[in-house]
Short mmCIF file of C-alpha atoms and ligand atoms in Angstrom, two decimals:
data_model
loop_
_atom_site.label_atom_id
_atom_site.label_comp_id
_atom_site.label_asym_id
_atom_site.label_seq_id
_atom_site.Cartn_x
_atom_site.Cartn_y
_atom_site.Cartn_z
CA MET A 1 124.15 24.88 147.31
CA ARG A 2 120.94 23.86 145.56
CA HIS A 3 120.32 27.18 143.66
CA LEU A 4 122.27 30.35 142.64
CA LEU A 5 119.37 33.04 142.37
CA ASP A 6 120.85 36.18 143.82
CA THR A 7 123.90 37.57 145.54
CA ARG A 8 121.64 39.38 148.26
CA THR A 9 121.14 35.98 150.29
CA LEU A 10 124.50 34.68 149.35
CA SER A 11 126.54 34.15 152.39
CA ARG A 12 130.55 35.23 152.70
CA ASP A 13 131.35 31.63 153.05
CA ASP A 14 129.59 30.30 150.08
CA ALA A 15 130.76 33.41 147.76
CA LEU A 16 134.28 32.69 148.83
CA ARG A 17 133.60 29.03 148.11
CA ILE A 18 132.37 29.65 144.58
CA LEU A 19 135.57 31.99 144.04
CA ASP A 20 137.90 29.51 145.39
CA VAL A 21 136.78 26.48 143.15
CA ALA A 22 136.82 29.12 140.24
CA GLU A 23 140.36 29.50 141.06
CA ASP A 24 140.90 25.68 140.72
CA MET A 25 138.91 25.72 137.35
CA ARG A 26 140.86 28.67 135.95
CA ASP A 27 143.96 26.76 136.70
CA THR A 28 142.60 23.78 134.50
CA GLN A 29 141.93 26.34 131.78
CA SER A 30 145.20 26.97 130.97
CA ARG A 31 145.88 23.37 129.80
CA GLU A 32 145.93 22.13 126.36
CA VAL A 33 143.09 19.82 127.10
CA LYS A 34 140.64 22.04 129.07
CA LYS A 35 137.80 19.50 129.63
CA LEU A 36 137.23 17.94 132.84
CA PRO A 37 134.79 14.77 133.38
CA THR A 38 133.50 15.91 136.39
CA LEU A 39 129.70 16.58 135.29
CA ARG A 40 129.65 13.74 132.78
CA GLY A 41 126.00 12.34 132.45
CA LYS A 42 124.48 15.55 133.60
CA THR A 43 122.24 17.76 131.67
CA VAL A 44 122.42 21.53 131.74
CA VAL A 45 119.74 23.51 129.88
CA ASN A 46 120.11 27.16 129.04
CA LEU A 47 116.75 28.73 129.01
CA PHE A 48 116.84 32.15 127.50
CA PHE A 49 113.92 34.23 127.20
CA GLU A 50 115.83 37.44 126.63
CA ASP A 51 118.79 37.90 124.22
CA SER A 52 122.28 37.27 125.30
CA THR A 53 125.53 36.36 123.65
CA ARG A 54 128.22 36.37 126.04
CA THR A 55 126.24 34.93 129.01
CA ARG A 56 124.86 32.20 127.09
CA ILE A 57 128.04 31.16 125.57
CA SER A 58 129.82 31.33 128.73
CA PHE A 59 127.48 29.04 130.58
CA GLU A 60 127.48 26.53 127.35
CA ALA A 61 131.51 26.53 127.61
CA ALA A 62 131.28 26.16 131.26
CA ALA A 63 129.04 23.23 131.04
CA LYS A 64 130.73 21.50 128.22
CA ARG A 65 134.27 22.00 129.94
CA LEU A 66 132.91 19.98 132.73
CA SER A 67 131.59 17.29 130.05
CA ALA A 68 127.92 17.94 130.90
CA ASP A 69 125.46 17.69 128.03
CA VAL A 70 124.03 21.11 127.15
CA ILE A 71 120.91 22.04 125.54
CA ASN A 72 119.95 25.50 124.37
CA PHE A 73 116.59 26.71 124.36
CA SER A 74 116.02 30.15 123.27
CA ALA A 75 112.56 31.55 123.54
CA LYS A 76 112.49 32.97 120.19
CA GLY A 77 111.15 30.54 117.80
CA SER A 78 110.14 28.24 120.48
CA SER A 79 106.61 27.45 121.76
CA VAL A 80 107.10 30.33 124.19
CA SER A 81 106.61 32.59 121.45
CA LYS A 82 103.29 30.83 120.78
CA GLY A 83 102.28 31.35 124.31
CA GLU A 84 103.46 28.42 126.39
CA SER A 85 103.85 29.37 130.02
CA LEU A 86 107.12 29.34 132.10
CA GLN A 87 105.36 26.43 133.95
CA ASP A 88 104.71 24.15 130.71
CA THR A 89 108.29 25.06 129.46
CA ALA A 90 109.88 23.98 132.83
CA GLN A 91 107.91 20.69 133.25
CA THR A 92 108.86 19.93 129.42
CA LEU A 93 112.52 20.31 130.50
CA GLN A 94 111.94 18.36 133.70
CA ALA A 95 110.52 15.44 131.45
CA MET A 96 113.67 15.69 129.40
CA GLY A 97 115.65 15.15 132.43
CA ALA A 98 117.36 18.47 133.19
CA ASP A 99 120.00 18.42 136.15
CA ALA A 100 120.26 22.20 135.83
CA VAL A 101 118.53 25.02 134.40
CA VAL A 102 120.25 28.38 133.59
CA ILE A 103 117.61 31.04 133.16
CA ARG A 104 117.52 34.57 131.60
CA HIS A 105 114.50 36.14 131.73
CA GLY A 106 112.80 39.66 131.31
CA ALA A 107 110.79 39.44 134.40
CA SER A 108 112.35 40.01 137.74
CA GLY A 109 111.91 37.08 140.00
CA ALA A 110 111.38 34.33 137.44
CA PRO A 111 114.21 32.23 138.42
CA HIS A 112 113.05 32.35 142.02
CA THR A 113 109.59 31.19 140.85
CA LEU A 114 111.30 28.31 138.88
CA ALA A 115 113.27 27.23 141.63
CA THR A 116 110.25 27.30 144.28
CA SER A 117 107.27 26.27 142.18
CA GLY A 118 107.78 22.49 142.55
CA TRP A 119 107.71 22.32 138.91
CA ILE A 120 111.24 21.07 138.51
CA SER A 121 113.85 19.35 140.54
CA ALA A 122 116.74 20.83 138.71
CA GLY A 123 119.11 23.29 140.15
CA VAL A 124 118.32 26.75 138.93
CA LEU A 125 120.91 29.40 138.07
CA ASN A 126 119.89 32.96 137.43
CA ALA A 127 121.67 34.30 134.21
CA GLY A 128 119.87 37.66 134.71
CA ASP A 129 116.26 38.52 135.42
CA GLY A 130 114.74 41.73 134.65
CA THR A 131 116.35 44.51 136.58
CA HIS A 132 116.89 42.28 139.59
CA GLU A 133 119.87 40.39 139.65
CA HIS A 134 122.81 38.47 137.74
CA PRO A 135 124.56 36.70 140.25
CA THR A 136 127.43 35.12 138.05
CA GLN A 137 128.32 38.55 136.67
CA ALA A 138 128.92 39.88 140.23
CA LEU A 139 130.95 36.73 141.08
CA LEU A 140 132.99 37.09 138.16
CA ASP A 141 133.51 40.76 138.65
CA ALA A 142 134.75 39.93 142.27
CA PHE A 143 136.83 37.19 140.97
CA THR A 144 138.45 39.64 138.61
CA ILE A 145 139.13 42.24 141.16
CA ARG A 146 140.70 39.55 143.51
CA LYS A 147 142.94 38.26 140.79
CA ARG A 148 144.14 41.73 139.60
CA PHE A 149 145.18 42.82 143.04
CA PHE A 150 146.31 39.53 144.68
CA GLY A 151 147.23 37.34 141.48
CA ASP A 152 148.25 33.84 142.64
CA ASP A 153 147.63 34.73 146.38
CA SER A 154 143.74 35.18 145.56
CA ARG A 155 142.40 32.12 147.40
CA GLY A 156 140.54 32.78 150.69
CA ARG A 157 140.63 36.43 150.36
CA ASP A 158 137.68 38.82 150.68
CA LEU A 159 137.74 42.50 149.36
CA ALA A 160 137.86 44.17 152.84
CA GLY A 161 139.40 47.49 152.28
CA PHE A 162 138.48 47.85 148.65
CA HIS A 163 136.54 50.73 147.27
CA VAL A 164 134.69 50.14 144.14
CA ALA A 165 132.78 53.03 142.05
CA ILE A 166 129.67 51.54 139.86
CA VAL A 167 128.94 54.14 137.43
CA GLY A 168 126.00 54.75 135.21
CA ASP A 169 122.78 53.30 134.35
CA ILE A 170 122.18 51.94 137.78
CA LEU A 171 118.28 52.08 137.46
CA HIS A 172 118.01 49.57 134.74
CA SER A 173 121.23 47.44 135.80
CA ARG A 174 121.02 43.92 137.62
CA VAL A 175 124.59 43.92 137.54
CA ALA A 176 124.79 46.97 139.67
CA ARG A 177 122.37 45.22 141.92
CA SER A 178 124.23 42.01 142.29
CA ASN A 179 127.52 43.72 142.71
CA VAL A 180 126.19 45.96 145.45
CA TRP A 181 125.03 43.05 147.62
CA LEU A 182 128.37 40.78 146.78
CA LEU A 183 130.77 43.51 147.27
CA THR A 184 129.53 44.46 150.51
CA THR A 185 129.24 41.10 151.62
CA LEU A 186 132.96 40.77 150.85
CA GLY A 187 133.77 43.64 152.57
CA ALA A 188 134.21 46.33 149.94
CA ARG A 189 132.84 49.84 150.08
CA VAL A 190 130.63 50.72 147.16
CA THR A 191 129.99 54.26 145.84
CA LEU A 192 127.19 54.60 143.09
CA VAL A 193 127.64 57.41 140.41
CA ALA A 194 124.96 58.26 138.22
CA PRO A 195 122.68 61.41 137.13
CA PRO A 196 119.78 61.45 139.64
CA THR A 197 117.19 60.17 136.87
CA LEU A 198 119.36 56.86 136.59
CA VAL A 199 119.27 56.18 140.40
CA PRO A 200 116.67 53.85 141.58
CA GLN A 201 114.17 55.17 144.22
CA ASP A 202 114.55 52.56 146.81
CA VAL A 203 118.61 53.16 147.02
CA SER A 204 118.27 54.58 150.39
CA ALA A 205 118.06 51.13 151.85
CA TRP A 206 121.26 50.07 150.01
CA PRO A 207 124.51 49.94 151.88
CA VAL A 208 126.09 52.53 149.37
CA THR A 209 127.22 55.98 148.97
CA ILE A 210 125.71 58.04 146.12
CA SER A 211 127.54 60.50 144.16
CA TYR A 212 125.99 62.46 141.29
CA ASP A 213 129.68 63.65 140.21
CA LEU A 214 132.09 61.40 138.49
CA ASP A 215 134.94 63.62 138.74
CA GLN A 216 134.43 63.82 142.69
CA ALA A 217 134.15 60.12 142.60
CA ILE A 218 137.33 59.45 140.78
CA ALA A 219 139.14 62.05 142.92
CA SER A 220 138.22 59.86 145.82
CA ALA A 221 140.72 57.12 144.41
CA PRO A 222 138.55 54.03 143.93
CA ASP A 223 140.40 50.80 143.28
CA ALA A 224 138.08 49.92 140.64
CA VAL A 225 135.58 51.77 138.50
CA MET A 226 132.87 49.81 137.03
CA MET A 227 131.11 51.27 133.93
CA LEU A 228 127.69 50.24 133.21
CA ARG A 229 126.02 49.86 129.79
CA ILE A 230 123.21 52.39 129.07
CA GLN A 231 120.27 50.15 128.50
CA LEU A 232 118.59 51.95 125.88
CA GLU A 233 116.17 48.94 125.25
CA ARG A 234 114.89 49.55 128.97
CA MET A 235 114.33 53.19 128.71
CA ASN A 236 110.88 54.41 128.24
CA ALA A 237 111.54 58.05 128.92
CA ALA A 238 114.30 60.73 128.41
CA TYR A 239 116.82 60.06 131.33
CA PHE A 240 119.41 62.47 129.74
CA PRO A 241 119.36 65.29 127.55
CA THR A 242 121.59 63.75 124.74
CA GLU A 243 124.17 61.23 124.34
CA ARG A 244 126.92 63.67 124.17
CA GLU A 245 125.87 65.33 127.22
CA TYR A 246 125.72 61.94 129.03
CA SER A 247 129.25 60.84 127.86
CA ARG A 248 130.61 64.39 128.79
CA ARG A 249 129.55 64.19 132.29
CA TRP A 250 129.28 60.47 133.04
CA GLY A 251 131.71 58.69 130.40
CA LEU A 252 134.89 57.30 131.02
CA ASP A 253 137.52 58.80 128.72
CA ALA A 254 141.24 59.18 128.85
CA ALA A 255 141.41 62.34 130.67
CA ARG A 256 139.23 61.01 133.68
CA MET A 257 141.19 57.75 133.65
CA GLY A 258 144.51 59.96 133.98
CA SER A 259 143.09 61.25 137.30
CA LEU A 260 142.61 57.59 138.65
CA PRO A 261 145.41 56.02 140.97
CA THR A 262 147.85 54.08 138.72
CA ALA A 263 146.84 50.89 140.36
CA SER A 264 143.06 51.32 139.74
CA ILE A 265 141.26 49.11 137.38
CA VAL A 266 138.26 49.84 134.85
CA MET A 267 135.65 47.24 134.53
CA HIS A 268 132.63 46.82 132.22
CA PRO A 269 130.34 43.86 131.93
CA GLY A 270 129.68 44.04 128.29
CA PRO A 271 128.23 44.67 125.73
CA MET A 272 129.98 48.00 125.55
CA ASN A 273 128.68 51.28 123.81
CA ARG A 274 131.92 52.53 123.04
CA GLY A 275 131.96 56.19 122.89
CA LEU A 276 128.89 56.66 125.13
CA GLU A 277 129.74 55.37 128.75
CA ILE A 278 133.27 54.31 127.86
CA SER A 279 135.85 55.80 125.28
CA ALA A 280 137.77 53.30 123.07
CA ASP A 281 141.03 54.22 124.84
CA ALA A 282 139.62 53.70 128.25
CA ALA A 283 138.07 50.28 127.03
CA ASP A 284 141.31 49.14 125.54
CA SER A 285 143.85 50.37 128.16
CA PRO A 286 146.13 47.89 130.05
CA ARG A 287 143.92 48.85 133.22
CA SER A 288 140.70 47.69 131.47
CA THR A 289 139.88 44.19 132.72
CA VAL A 290 137.01 43.63 130.15
CA LEU A 291 138.58 40.71 128.42
CA GLU A 292 139.52 39.29 131.72
CA GLN A 293 136.13 39.47 133.03
CA VAL A 294 134.95 37.49 129.87
CA ALA A 295 137.61 34.64 130.48
CA ASN A 296 137.00 34.49 134.20
CA GLY A 297 133.22 34.13 133.77
CA VAL A 298 133.86 30.70 132.18
CA SER A 299 135.72 29.57 135.25
CA VAL A 300 132.99 31.13 137.72
CA ARG A 301 130.29 29.53 136.04
CA MET A 302 132.03 26.06 135.93
CA ALA A 303 132.51 26.62 139.74
CA ALA A 304 128.73 27.31 140.30
CA LEU A 305 127.73 24.54 137.93
CA TYR A 306 130.03 22.21 139.81
CA LEU A 307 128.86 23.25 143.19
CA LEU A 308 125.33 22.93 142.13
CA LEU A 309 125.57 19.60 140.50
CA ALA A 310 128.56 17.73 142.19
CA GLY A 311 127.86 19.05 145.54
CA GLU A 312 130.48 20.07 148.04
CA ARG A 313 134.25 20.67 147.08
CA PRO A 314 135.54 17.10 146.00
CA THR A 315 138.00 15.10 147.74
CA THR A 316 139.77 14.87 144.40
CA HIS A 317 140.93 18.29 143.20
CA PRO A 318 139.62 19.18 139.81
CA GLN A 319 143.04 19.40 138.66
CA GLU A 320 143.62 15.66 139.53
CA GLU A 321 140.64 14.62 137.70
CA ALA A 322 141.79 16.28 134.34
CA ARG A 323 144.38 13.60 134.00
N1 LIG B 1 125.20 41.64 130.11
C1 LIG B 1 124.58 42.39 131.16
C2 LIG B 1 123.35 41.97 131.48
O1 LIG B 1 122.81 41.10 131.04
C3 LIG B 1 124.87 43.73 131.28
C4 LIG B 1 124.22 44.54 129.82
O2 LIG B 1 123.40 43.93 129.39
O3 LIG B 1 124.47 45.81 130.05
O4 LIG B 1 122.59 42.55 132.47
#
């Protein structure tokens, strides 16, 4: 793998390879010494043009646990705010010897431009671009579902036969888009549940079922319900009457959770608007995988960095190298 730009074009084999390497990485993370020497001497740049807490920290932890050097570059307070272009920034990073660039950008397609422009030779990882994609989030979500349902027997498995409901602000969500592609590539069935105003116009071309009724979707007994954040910062119009009305019709609360099959899990990519799309008891219930998603994110990003920077699966198992 040269870059990780989206899940739309990610093959089933590549997706499973990332998930399986992430299993190996996860195994190393329960040890006292979590650090592996694998990417010693490599430089990973976190290039963040949009705010992020968990994704940036997660990539930083992942790179450091593989012994790479990490440079955090946030656009605020940098020359970018003085008008420097993506090209100039990229070429500066290239001159500093970046081996991988993790980029988050408000414009859909920015990571693709960076990867194909010829400005840099580094591998590019998309950490969220506009409303387009957030591939490592979808990978960590798939990893989390696999882990919850198959436990130690997860390796090599896809998600055939699973039904996932993705609920809420689909329109502004790169997480939803990346999940739609990855989940269907892995064999799962996806239902999108949202008010009509928050369903994208081009959705008819997506391999999904649309529902406007959360209670009906819950009655269809999905294995996982993925709640999305209402992205108020991307909303330039009134998409629903009031927040109260939204949470009454589209929010996951204790009553709705009670109607789900006992084995079903509740997911959220974070950050959560508690009391809006998800109630505190749903977010904190034992079925909620919110914190597992965060922990698994580090293992999945270690796997992605590893596959981009160290090539194919090693002859030495990462666990052996840890010694
Ligand atoms: N953290 C995710 C993202 O960057 C989800 C969200 O912001 O709601 O897309």
